Amino acid sequence: MDNVKIEEMDWMTYRDLVRTGEKKIIIPVGAIEQHGPHMSLNPDVLIPEYIAKEVAKRTSSVLVAPAISYGYKSQVKSGGGNFFPGTTCVSGSALENYVYDVMHAFVEHGCREIVLLNGHFENSAFIAEAADRLAKHFGGKGIDIKVFMLSYWDFVGEEVIAKIFPEGFTGWAVEHGGILETSIMLCIHPELVNMDKAVHIEPAVFPPYDVFPPEPSWVPSSGTLSSPVGSTAEKGEIILEECVTKISNMFE
């Protein structure tokens, strides 16, 4: 179908598509978080949103909900922390309850399968809790539902990683604002990336523990945890095709 975005439908069209329970709804869940001086604050929203729309176009059973844009607090060793202006996060309980309420509404509309497509590492535990609560709540009412929770980067295989990093991959732990995210954004939203501002740094190295309050000196001043230099739209296209294909195959 041409239009897969729920918010662009009239309510009667939407009602007719979901009330039988045959349609799955994908909810992109992201964050507003700095990604270095070379990129906008919203890759964690735009990337899962793009993937969700492409998956829906390739399958006949999926609709895309508006993205949940505010995610759980940026952590130093995965997102640079909350020290940077623009990084705008919510508590774990707020995210959990928000995601739960949105999913609850979709089930009441008739949906029986929901996909949480995560674009921000720190969200994982809290959206998992929302999914678990929802399944138990409706299971107790005799309503069978299923919630899939996935993060797009888990679908990027070793062959693709080898193509993107022919000289060796430093690991997902320091990919915040690095080549993978930057390449995807160059592919889908090049107007939001300025490679002239990209800062080359060596991959961040952290101690094997966390500390609270967080320590700003642990984080490179650019905000990225590895270098985005070397990012290209072509690399982004390879990564996206891998993710979209594999996720689409889940729902065929």
Coordinates of C-alpha atoms in Angstrom, one line a residue:
M1 CA 0.0 0.0 0.0
D2 CA 1.2 3.5 -0.8
N3 CA 0.4 5.2 2.5
V4 CA 1.8 3.3 5.5
K5 CA 1.9 6.2 8.0
I6 CA -0.9 6.1 10.6
E7 CA -0.9 9.8 11.2
E8 CA -1.6 10.6 7.6
M9 CA -4.7 8.4 7.4
D10 CA -8.3 9.5 8.2
W11 CA -9.7 7.7 11.2
M12 CA -12.1 5.5 9.3
T13 CA -9.4 4.2 7.0
Y14 CA -7.2 3.5 10.0
R15 CA -10.1 1.8 11.8
D16 CA -10.8 -0.6 8.9
L17 CA -7.1 -1.5 8.6
V18 CA -6.5 -2.4 12.3
R19 CA -9.8 -3.6 13.8
T20 CA -9.4 -7.2 12.5
G21 CA -6.0 -7.6 14.2
E22 CA -4.3 -8.5 10.9
K23 CA -2.1 -5.4 10.7
K24 CA 1.1 -5.1 12.8
I25 CA 2.0 -1.6 14.0
I26 CA 5.7 -0.5 14.1
I27 CA 6.5 2.2 16.6
P28 CA 9.9 3.8 16.1
V29 CA 11.4 4.7 19.5
G30 CA 14.4 7.1 19.5
A31 CA 16.0 10.0 21.3
I32 CA 17.0 13.6 20.9
E33 CA 20.7 13.4 21.5
Q34 CA 23.9 15.1 20.3
H35 CA 25.7 13.2 17.6
G36 CA 28.8 15.4 17.2
P37 CA 29.2 18.8 15.5
H38 CA 28.6 17.4 12.1
M39 CA 25.1 16.0 12.5
S40 CA 21.7 16.9 13.7
L41 CA 20.2 15.9 17.1
N42 CA 17.7 13.4 15.7
P43 CA 19.4 10.4 14.0
D44 CA 18.0 8.1 16.7
V45 CA 14.5 9.1 15.6
L46 CA 15.0 9.4 11.8
I47 CA 16.9 6.1 11.3
P48 CA 14.3 3.8 12.9
E49 CA 11.5 5.8 11.3
Y50 CA 13.0 5.4 7.9
I51 CA 13.6 1.7 8.3
A52 CA 10.0 1.2 9.6
K53 CA 8.5 2.9 6.5
E54 CA 10.7 0.9 4.2
V55 CA 9.7 -2.4 5.9
A56 CA 6.0 -1.4 5.7
K57 CA 6.4 -0.7 2.0
R58 CA 7.8 -4.2 1.4
T59 CA 5.2 -6.1 3.4
S60 CA 1.4 -6.0 3.3
S61 CA 0.9 -6.4 7.0
V62 CA 2.6 -3.5 8.6
L63 CA 1.6 0.1 9.4
V64 CA 4.0 2.8 10.9
A65 CA 3.0 4.8 14.0
P66 CA 4.5 8.3 14.7
A67 CA 7.9 8.0 16.3
I68 CA 8.4 8.4 20.0
S69 CA 11.2 11.0 19.9
Y70 CA 12.3 11.4 23.5
G71 CA 14.3 8.5 24.9
Y72 CA 16.0 7.5 28.1
K73 CA 19.0 9.4 29.5
S74 CA 22.1 9.4 27.4
Q75 CA 24.8 7.5 29.1
V76 CA 28.5 8.5 29.0
K77 CA 29.8 5.2 27.6
S78 CA 27.2 4.8 24.9
G79 CA 25.9 8.2 24.0
G80 CA 28.3 10.7 25.5
G81 CA 26.0 11.6 28.4
N82 CA 23.7 14.5 29.2
F83 CA 26.4 17.2 29.2
F84 CA 25.7 18.5 25.8
P85 CA 23.1 21.2 25.0
G86 CA 20.4 19.7 22.8
T87 CA 20.5 16.2 24.4
T88 CA 17.0 16.1 25.8
C89 CA 16.0 12.9 27.7
V90 CA 13.4 11.5 30.0
S91 CA 13.5 9.2 33.0
G92 CA 13.1 5.4 32.5
S93 CA 9.7 5.4 34.2
A94 CA 8.5 8.2 32.0
L95 CA 9.6 6.3 28.8
E96 CA 8.2 3.0 30.0
N97 CA 4.8 4.5 30.9
Y98 CA 4.6 6.5 27.7
V99 CA 5.4 3.5 25.5
Y100 CA 3.0 1.3 27.5
D101 CA 0.1 3.8 27.1
V102 CA 0.6 4.1 23.3
M103 CA 0.7 0.4 22.8
H104 CA -2.3 0.0 25.1
A105 CA -4.3 2.3 22.8
F106 CA -3.3 0.4 19.7
V107 CA -4.5 -2.9 21.2
E108 CA -7.8 -1.3 22.1
H109 CA -8.1 -0.2 18.4
G110 CA -7.8 -3.9 17.4
C111 CA -4.1 -4.3 16.8
R112 CA -2.7 -7.6 18.2
E113 CA 0.9 -7.4 17.1
I114 CA 3.2 -4.4 17.8
V115 CA 6.8 -3.9 16.8
L116 CA 9.0 -1.6 18.9
L117 CA 11.8 -0.5 16.6
N118 CA 14.5 1.0 18.8
G119 CA 17.1 3.5 17.6
H120 CA 18.7 4.5 20.9
F121 CA 20.7 2.0 22.9
E122 CA 19.7 3.3 26.3
N123 CA 16.0 2.7 25.7
S124 CA 16.2 -1.0 25.6
A125 CA 15.4 -2.0 29.2
F126 CA 12.5 0.4 29.6
I127 CA 10.7 -0.4 26.4
A128 CA 11.2 -4.1 27.3
E129 CA 9.4 -3.5 30.6
A130 CA 6.6 -1.7 28.8
A131 CA 6.2 -4.7 26.4
D132 CA 6.2 -7.2 29.3
R133 CA 3.6 -5.2 31.2
L134 CA 1.4 -5.0 28.2
A135 CA 1.5 -8.7 27.4
K136 CA 0.7 -9.6 31.0
H137 CA -2.1 -7.0 31.2
F138 CA -4.0 -8.2 28.1
G139 CA -3.1 -11.9 28.7
G140 CA -4.9 -11.6 32.0
K141 CA -8.0 -10.4 30.1
G142 CA -7.8 -13.4 27.7
I143 CA -6.5 -11.2 24.8
D144 CA -3.5 -12.7 23.0
I145 CA -1.1 -10.0 21.9
K146 CA 2.6 -10.1 20.8
V147 CA 5.2 -7.4 21.1
F148 CA 8.4 -7.6 19.1
M149 CA 11.3 -5.5 20.4
L150 CA 14.3 -5.0 18.2
S151 CA 17.2 -2.6 17.6
Y152 CA 18.1 -2.1 14.0
W153 CA 21.9 -2.5 14.5
D154 CA 21.4 -6.1 15.6
F155 CA 20.5 -6.9 12.0
V156 CA 23.8 -5.7 10.6
G157 CA 25.8 -8.8 9.8
E158 CA 29.6 -9.4 9.8
E159 CA 29.8 -9.3 6.0
V160 CA 28.4 -5.8 5.9
I161 CA 30.6 -4.7 8.8
A162 CA 33.6 -6.0 6.9
K163 CA 32.6 -3.9 3.9
I164 CA 32.1 -0.7 5.9
F165 CA 35.2 -1.2 8.0
P166 CA 37.8 -3.0 5.8
E167 CA 40.6 -2.0 8.1
G168 CA 38.8 -3.4 11.2
F169 CA 35.7 -2.6 13.3
T170 CA 36.3 -1.0 16.7
G171 CA 32.9 -2.2 18.0
W172 CA 29.4 -1.1 18.5
A173 CA 30.2 0.3 22.0
V174 CA 31.9 3.3 20.5
E175 CA 29.9 3.8 17.3
H176 CA 27.9 6.8 18.7
G177 CA 28.1 9.5 16.0
G178 CA 30.6 7.4 14.1
I179 CA 30.7 6.0 10.6
L180 CA 27.6 3.8 10.8
E181 CA 25.2 6.4 12.0
T182 CA 26.7 9.2 9.9
S183 CA 26.7 7.1 6.7
I184 CA 23.0 6.2 7.2
M185 CA 22.2 9.9 7.7
L186 CA 24.2 10.8 4.6
C187 CA 22.0 8.4 2.7
I188 CA 18.5 9.4 4.1
H189 CA 19.0 13.0 5.2
P190 CA 22.2 14.4 3.7
E191 CA 20.9 17.9 4.4
L192 CA 21.3 17.2 8.2
V193 CA 25.0 16.3 7.9
N194 CA 27.9 18.6 7.4
M195 CA 31.1 16.5 6.9
D196 CA 33.2 19.7 6.9
K197 CA 32.5 19.8 10.7
A198 CA 33.4 16.1 11.3
V199 CA 36.1 15.7 13.9
H200 CA 38.5 12.8 13.6
I201 CA 39.2 11.1 16.9
E202 CA 40.5 7.8 18.1
P203 CA 37.9 5.5 19.5
A204 CA 37.0 6.4 23.1
V205 CA 38.4 4.3 25.9
F206 CA 36.5 4.0 29.1
P207 CA 37.2 2.4 32.5
P208 CA 35.3 -0.9 33.2
Y209 CA 32.8 0.8 35.5
D210 CA 30.3 3.7 35.6
V211 CA 30.2 6.6 38.1
F212 CA 27.5 8.9 39.2
P213 CA 27.3 11.8 38.9
P214 CA 28.8 11.1 35.4
E215 CA 32.3 12.4 34.7
P216 CA 32.4 14.8 31.6
S217 CA 36.2 14.3 31.2
W218 CA 35.5 10.7 30.0
V219 CA 33.8 11.9 26.9
P220 CA 35.6 13.3 23.8
S221 CA 34.9 17.0 23.4
S222 CA 33.3 16.4 20.0
G223 CA 30.6 14.2 21.6
T224 CA 31.2 11.3 19.3
L225 CA 32.8 8.2 20.6
S226 CA 34.6 7.3 17.4
S227 CA 35.5 9.1 14.2
P228 CA 32.8 9.8 11.5
V229 CA 35.5 10.6 8.9
G230 CA 35.2 8.1 6.1
S231 CA 31.4 8.1 6.2
T232 CA 29.6 7.9 2.8
A233 CA 26.0 7.7 1.6
E234 CA 27.0 4.5 -0.3
K235 CA 28.0 2.8 3.0
G236 CA 24.7 4.0 4.5
E237 CA 22.8 2.4 1.7
I238 CA 24.5 -0.9 2.3
I239 CA 23.7 -0.8 6.0
L240 CA 20.1 0.1 5.4
E241 CA 19.4 -2.5 2.8
E242 CA 20.7 -5.2 5.2
C243 CA 18.5 -3.9 8.0
V244 CA 15.3 -3.4 5.9
T245 CA 15.7 -6.8 4.2
K246 CA 16.2 -8.8 7.3
I247 CA 13.5 -7.0 9.3
S248 CA 11.0 -7.3 6.4
N249 CA 11.7 -11.1 6.3
M250 CA 10.5 -11.4 9.9
F251 CA 7.0 -10.3 8.8
E252 CA 6.5 -12.0 5.4

